[in-house]
Coordinates of C-alpha atoms in Angstrom, one line a residue:
M25 CA 0.0 0.2 0.0
S26 CA 0.7 4.0 -0.3
K27 CA 1.9 6.0 2.5
A28 CA -1.6 7.0 3.1
D29 CA -3.7 4.3 1.5
G30 CA -5.8 1.8 3.5
M31 CA -5.4 3.2 6.4
K32 CA -7.5 1.1 8.7
Y33 CA -6.0 3.1 12.1
A34 CA -6.0 6.8 11.6
P35 CA -3.9 8.6 14.0
K36 CA -6.3 10.7 17.3
G37 CA -4.3 14.2 15.6
K38 CA -2.8 16.9 17.1
P39 CA -4.1 17.9 19.8
N40 CA -4.5 21.8 21.0
K41 CA -3.5 23.9 23.9
V42 CA -4.9 22.9 27.2
I43 CA -4.8 25.5 28.7
E44 CA -5.4 28.9 28.4
D45 CA -2.7 31.4 28.7
G46 CA -1.1 32.4 32.1
Q47 CA -2.7 29.1 33.9
F48 CA 0.2 27.6 33.8
V49 CA 3.5 29.3 34.9
I50 CA 6.7 27.3 33.3
A51 CA 10.7 28.4 33.9
A52 CA 13.9 27.7 32.4
V53 CA 17.4 27.6 34.4
S54 CA 20.6 25.1 33.9
L55 CA 20.5 25.3 29.8
D56 CA 23.0 22.9 29.9
H57 CA 21.7 21.2 27.1
G58 CA 20.4 22.0 23.8
H59 CA 17.5 19.7 24.7
I60 CA 16.1 23.2 26.6
Y61 CA 14.6 24.0 23.8
G62 CA 12.8 20.8 22.7
M63 CA 10.9 20.5 25.8
C64 CA 10.4 24.6 26.3
N65 CA 8.8 24.3 22.7
G66 CA 6.4 21.1 24.2
L67 CA 5.1 22.8 27.2
V68 CA 4.6 26.2 25.9
E69 CA 2.4 25.3 22.4
A70 CA 0.4 23.1 25.0
G71 CA -0.4 26.5 26.4
A72 CA 2.1 26.9 28.9
T73 CA 3.4 31.0 30.1
L74 CA 7.7 31.4 29.6
K75 CA 8.3 34.1 32.6
W76 CA 11.5 33.1 33.5
V77 CA 15.1 31.4 32.2
Y78 CA 18.7 31.7 34.5
D79 CA 21.7 30.5 33.4
P80 CA 25.4 30.9 34.4
D81 CA 26.5 31.7 31.2
P82 CA 24.9 35.2 30.0
A83 CA 25.6 34.2 26.4
R84 CA 23.1 31.1 26.6
V85 CA 20.3 33.3 28.2
E86 CA 21.3 36.1 25.2
A87 CA 20.7 32.7 23.0
F88 CA 17.5 31.4 24.8
I89 CA 15.5 34.8 25.5
Q90 CA 16.0 35.5 20.9
Q91 CA 14.3 32.0 21.2
Y92 CA 11.9 33.0 23.4
P93 CA 11.3 36.5 23.7
Q94 CA 8.3 36.2 26.7
A95 CA 10.8 35.0 28.9
K96 CA 12.9 37.4 31.4
A97 CA 16.8 37.1 32.6
A98 CA 15.9 36.4 36.7
E99 CA 19.5 37.5 39.2
S100 CA 19.6 33.6 40.3
E101 CA 17.8 30.2 40.5
E102 CA 17.0 31.5 44.0
Q103 CA 15.4 33.9 41.8
V104 CA 13.3 31.5 40.1
L105 CA 12.3 29.4 43.0
A106 CA 11.2 31.6 45.2
D107 CA 8.6 33.0 42.2
P108 CA 5.1 32.2 44.5
E109 CA 3.4 32.4 39.8
V110 CA 6.2 30.0 39.1
Q111 CA 4.6 26.1 39.0
L112 CA 7.0 24.2 36.8
V113 CA 10.5 24.7 36.6
A114 CA 12.8 22.9 32.8
A115 CA 16.4 22.0 33.3
A116 CA 18.9 20.3 31.4
A117 CA 21.4 20.8 33.4
I118 CA 25.0 18.4 33.1
T119 CA 23.6 15.3 33.5
S120 CA 25.3 15.5 37.6
E121 CA 23.2 18.4 38.5
R122 CA 19.6 17.1 37.8
G123 CA 19.4 14.5 40.4
P124 CA 19.9 17.2 43.1
L125 CA 18.9 20.5 41.2
G126 CA 15.0 18.4 41.2
V127 CA 15.4 18.0 44.8
R128 CA 16.2 22.1 44.9
V129 CA 12.7 22.2 42.4
M130 CA 10.7 19.9 44.3
R131 CA 11.6 21.4 47.8
H132 CA 10.4 24.5 46.8
G133 CA 6.5 23.9 46.0
K134 CA 7.7 23.4 42.1
H135 CA 7.2 20.5 39.7
Y136 CA 10.5 19.5 38.2
F137 CA 10.5 18.3 34.4
T138 CA 14.3 17.8 33.2
D139 CA 16.8 16.0 30.4
K140 CA 17.0 12.8 30.1
A141 CA 18.6 10.7 31.6
P142 CA 17.3 12.4 34.7
F143 CA 20.3 10.8 37.5
T144 CA 23.5 9.6 37.1
T145 CA 23.3 7.5 40.1
L146 CA 21.1 5.0 42.2
E147 CA 21.5 7.3 45.3
Q148 CA 20.4 9.9 43.9
L149 CA 17.2 7.9 42.3
A150 CA 16.1 7.2 46.4
D151 CA 16.7 11.4 46.3
A152 CA 14.2 12.0 44.7
R153 CA 11.8 9.4 45.3
A154 CA 12.1 11.2 49.0
A155 CA 11.6 14.6 47.6
Y156 CA 8.7 13.0 45.4
S157 CA 7.1 11.4 48.6
E158 CA 7.5 14.2 50.8
T159 CA 6.0 17.0 48.2
G160 CA 3.8 15.3 46.2
K161 CA 5.6 17.9 42.9
T162 CA 5.6 15.7 39.7
Y163 CA 9.3 14.7 38.8
A164 CA 8.8 14.5 35.3
V165 CA 11.3 13.4 32.6
Y166 CA 12.0 14.4 28.8
Y167 CA 12.3 11.3 27.4
S168 CA 12.4 12.2 24.2
E169 CA 12.5 9.8 21.8
R170 CA 9.2 8.7 22.5
L171 CA 7.4 11.4 23.6
H172 CA 8.4 14.0 21.2
V173 CA 8.7 10.9 17.7
E174 CA 5.7 11.3 16.0
S175 CA 5.9 8.1 14.8
A176 CA 6.8 6.8 18.5
V177 CA 3.6 8.9 19.1
Y178 CA 1.4 6.6 16.8
A179 CA 2.7 3.3 17.7
G180 CA 1.9 3.7 21.3
Q181 CA -2.0 4.5 19.7
L182 CA -1.7 1.0 17.5
I183 CA -1.0 -1.0 20.2
E184 CA -3.8 0.9 22.2
Q185 CA -6.1 -0.7 19.4
G186 CA -4.5 -3.8 18.6
A187 CA -3.0 -3.5 15.6
I188 CA -0.7 -5.8 16.1
G189 CA -1.6 -7.7 19.0
R190 CA 0.3 -8.3 22.7
V191 CA 4.1 -7.1 22.1
V192 CA 6.3 -9.4 23.0
Q193 CA 9.2 -7.7 21.6
V194 CA 10.9 -4.8 21.5
I195 CA 14.6 -3.6 19.7
G196 CA 15.4 0.6 19.3
L197 CA 18.8 1.9 18.0
G198 CA 20.0 4.8 19.0
P199 CA 22.5 5.4 17.4
H200 CA 23.8 9.6 17.5
R201 CA 26.5 11.2 15.6
L202 CA 29.6 12.3 17.8
N203 CA 30.7 15.0 17.1
A204 CA 33.4 15.6 19.7
P205 CA 34.8 19.4 18.9
A206 CA 31.6 20.7 19.3
R207 CA 31.0 18.7 23.1
P208 CA 31.6 20.7 26.2
A209 CA 34.2 19.0 28.1
W210 CA 31.5 17.4 31.2
F211 CA 29.7 15.0 28.5
F212 CA 33.6 13.2 28.1
E213 CA 34.2 13.3 32.3
K214 CA 31.9 9.5 33.1
E215 CA 31.3 11.4 36.8
K216 CA 29.2 14.0 34.1
Y217 CA 27.9 12.4 32.2
G218 CA 27.0 8.9 33.6
G219 CA 27.9 6.5 31.0
I220 CA 26.3 5.3 27.5
I221 CA 23.8 3.2 29.0
C222 CA 22.6 6.0 32.5
D223 CA 22.6 8.5 29.6
I224 CA 20.9 8.0 25.9
G225 CA 19.6 4.4 27.3
S226 CA 17.7 5.5 28.8
H227 CA 15.0 6.3 26.5
Q228 CA 15.7 2.9 25.1
V229 CA 13.9 1.6 28.4
E230 CA 11.5 3.7 28.5
Q231 CA 10.0 3.0 25.9
F232 CA 10.5 -0.6 26.4
L233 CA 8.7 -0.8 29.0
S234 CA 6.2 1.8 27.9
F235 CA 5.1 -0.2 24.4
T236 CA 5.1 -3.9 26.8
G237 CA 2.8 -2.4 29.3
N238 CA 6.0 -3.2 31.5
R239 CA 5.7 -1.6 35.5
N240 CA 9.1 -3.2 35.6
A241 CA 11.5 -5.3 34.1
T242 CA 14.8 -7.5 34.9
V243 CA 18.3 -6.2 33.3
V244 CA 19.4 -9.5 31.5
N245 CA 22.8 -8.3 30.6
S246 CA 24.6 -5.1 29.4
K247 CA 27.6 -4.6 27.8
V248 CA 30.1 -0.8 27.1
A249 CA 32.7 -0.5 24.7
N250 CA 34.9 2.2 23.6
Y251 CA 35.7 1.2 20.6
A252 CA 37.2 4.3 18.0
N253 CA 37.1 7.2 20.1
K254 CA 40.5 6.8 23.4
D255 CA 41.3 10.5 23.2
Y256 CA 38.6 10.2 25.4
P257 CA 39.1 7.6 28.0
E258 CA 36.3 8.5 29.7
L259 CA 33.9 8.2 26.7
E260 CA 31.9 4.9 26.5
D261 CA 31.1 5.2 22.5
F262 CA 29.1 1.5 22.4
G263 CA 26.1 0.0 24.6
D264 CA 24.2 -2.2 25.0
M265 CA 21.6 -4.4 27.0
T266 CA 19.3 -6.7 27.6
L267 CA 15.7 -7.2 29.2
V268 CA 13.2 -9.2 30.2
G269 CA 9.4 -7.5 31.0
E270 CA 7.3 -8.7 34.2
N271 CA 4.4 -9.5 32.0
G272 CA 7.4 -12.2 29.9
A273 CA 8.0 -9.4 27.0
T274 CA 11.5 -9.3 26.0
G275 CA 14.1 -6.3 24.9
Y276 CA 17.1 -5.8 23.2
F277 CA 18.3 -2.1 22.8
R278 CA 22.1 -0.4 21.2
V279 CA 23.0 3.1 21.6
D280 CA 26.5 4.4 19.6
W281 CA 28.7 7.7 19.3
L282 CA 29.2 6.3 16.1
T283 CA 27.3 8.0 13.7
P284 CA 29.3 8.7 10.2
S285 CA 29.2 11.2 9.3
G286 CA 27.5 10.5 5.7
L287 CA 24.1 10.3 6.9
G288 CA 21.7 12.7 6.1
T289 CA 20.7 13.1 10.1
W290 CA 22.6 12.7 13.5
G291 CA 21.2 9.5 13.8
D292 CA 19.1 6.4 12.1
G293 CA 17.1 5.4 15.3
R294 CA 15.0 2.9 14.3
T295 CA 12.7 0.9 16.9
I296 CA 11.2 -2.4 16.1
I297 CA 7.8 -3.6 18.3
L298 CA 6.8 -7.3 17.7
G299 CA 3.8 -8.4 18.0
T300 CA 2.0 -11.2 18.0
D301 CA -0.6 -10.6 15.5
G302 CA 1.8 -8.5 13.4
Y303 CA 5.1 -5.8 13.9
I304 CA 5.3 -2.3 13.7
E305 CA 9.1 -0.8 12.4
L306 CA 10.4 2.7 13.3
R307 CA 12.6 4.9 11.3
K308 CA 12.1 8.3 13.1
Y309 CA 15.1 10.5 11.5
I310 CA 15.6 9.8 8.0
D311 CA 14.4 6.4 5.8
I312 CA 18.0 6.1 4.4
A313 CA 18.3 6.4 0.7
R314 CA 14.7 7.3 0.5
E315 CA 14.0 10.0 2.2
K316 CA 15.4 12.8 4.4
E317 CA 12.1 13.2 5.8
G318 CA 11.8 11.8 9.7
D319 CA 8.3 9.8 11.7
N320 CA 8.3 7.2 8.8
L321 CA 6.4 4.2 10.5
Y322 CA 5.7 0.5 8.8
L323 CA 3.1 -1.7 9.6
V324 CA 2.2 -5.7 8.5
N325 CA -0.9 -7.7 10.2
A326 CA -3.4 -9.7 8.9
D327 CA -4.5 -6.7 6.5
G328 CA -1.5 -6.5 5.1
E329 CA 1.6 -4.0 4.7
Q330 CA 1.4 0.0 5.1
H331 CA 4.1 2.9 5.1
I332 CA 2.6 5.6 6.8
Q333 CA 4.2 9.7 7.1
L334 CA 3.4 10.7 10.2
R335 CA 5.4 13.9 10.1
G336 CA 3.1 16.9 11.2
K337 CA -0.1 14.3 11.7
V338 CA -0.2 13.3 15.5
G339 CA 1.0 16.1 17.5
F340 CA 2.5 15.5 20.9
P341 CA 0.2 14.8 23.9
Y342 CA 2.8 14.5 26.6
F343 CA 3.2 17.9 27.4
G344 CA -0.1 19.0 27.6
Q345 CA -1.4 15.7 29.9
L346 CA 1.5 16.9 32.3
I347 CA 0.8 20.4 32.4
L348 CA -3.0 18.8 33.6
D349 CA -1.2 16.1 35.7
C350 CA 0.3 19.3 37.5
L351 CA -3.1 21.2 38.4
N352 CA -5.3 18.3 38.8
G353 CA -3.1 16.2 40.1
T354 CA -3.9 13.2 37.6
E355 CA -1.0 11.1 36.0
L356 CA -1.8 11.5 32.1
A357 CA 1.0 12.0 31.1
M358 CA 3.0 9.0 32.9
T359 CA 3.0 7.7 36.1
Q360 CA 5.7 8.4 38.3
E361 CA 7.1 5.3 39.0
H362 CA 7.5 4.5 35.2
T363 CA 9.4 7.7 34.7
F364 CA 11.7 6.5 38.0
K365 CA 11.5 3.0 36.9
A366 CA 12.9 3.2 33.7
A367 CA 15.6 5.5 35.3
E368 CA 16.6 2.1 38.2
L369 CA 17.3 -0.3 35.0
S370 CA 19.6 2.0 33.0
L371 CA 21.3 2.7 36.2
L372 CA 21.3 -0.4 37.2
A373 CA 22.6 -1.8 33.7
Q374 CA 25.0 1.2 33.9
K375 CA 25.9 -0.2 36.6
N376 CA 27.0 -3.6 35.8
A377 CA 27.4 -3.4 32.3
T378 CA 30.7 -5.6 31.2
R379 CA 33.7 -3.7 29.7
V380 CA 34.3 -5.3 26.6
E381 CA 37.3 -2.8 25.6

């Protein structure tokens, strides 16, 4: 079939704003990673009002305000946390600083939305769990490879509609381009970035739990290596992991920093979801040698074969759901335990990984 013909399972459509201006006020702090822009875009598109931005680097603040002129530059993190109007703080700090920052935000009575990976140690995770129990404030994580990719959002809808039956395996491929000269120094310090499975592997663990409907899983094995970047001895440029969910579904993922310069984008991210009645393949960012556009979904089941191009057709419901969760005390976007469990499994896999090279 063609890209759109015979679509039995239609996308649910792009969601509108969930709130009116001024009903949900946010701030951005710690702009150490460019993901802060995707995080703020999603929240603002869902209706959030962006009031403050803070980072100790004035150049980062200036660039941010050029993108979001409605934001005011705060003089300090404390000024943001002391503002009673601010309901959520979004941050993309150095990875090892994300957990402690989140605890400070929550204990100031605000919800927290961090870039992944949310922690670098199990102790940081325990501190965040304690802060959540004490405050009831949300510790949300930008697991963007599922939440901010329309083909992945639609895959979740297809699974809910029974398009491939019971999901029994998920294979995730998460290659990234290193571009080492453009990276900050902390990116190559393992204590600060946490390791490759802790970092970009956390996306893959979250996808596995979500697509298979698991609340928990066991790490069967995990491996890491530095194959091609010996000039950066603390970098891991390869990692993989095998999981078994409590419902019997299995998962395997591979992540790496080995994307060649000839690829037309930063990484050929793919996910293959096997069900008892069919399978789905996502080619998230490019369909190599055929088209540069991402968000390609391939579906095979009893109805036949379909290739569906989803760019601009599904939207990103997570951000509006997160806002409503913060306002109403619900867990529509993602349960807190799911958020923490994805981090816990990636941390355990990182801690116990076999070093191959």
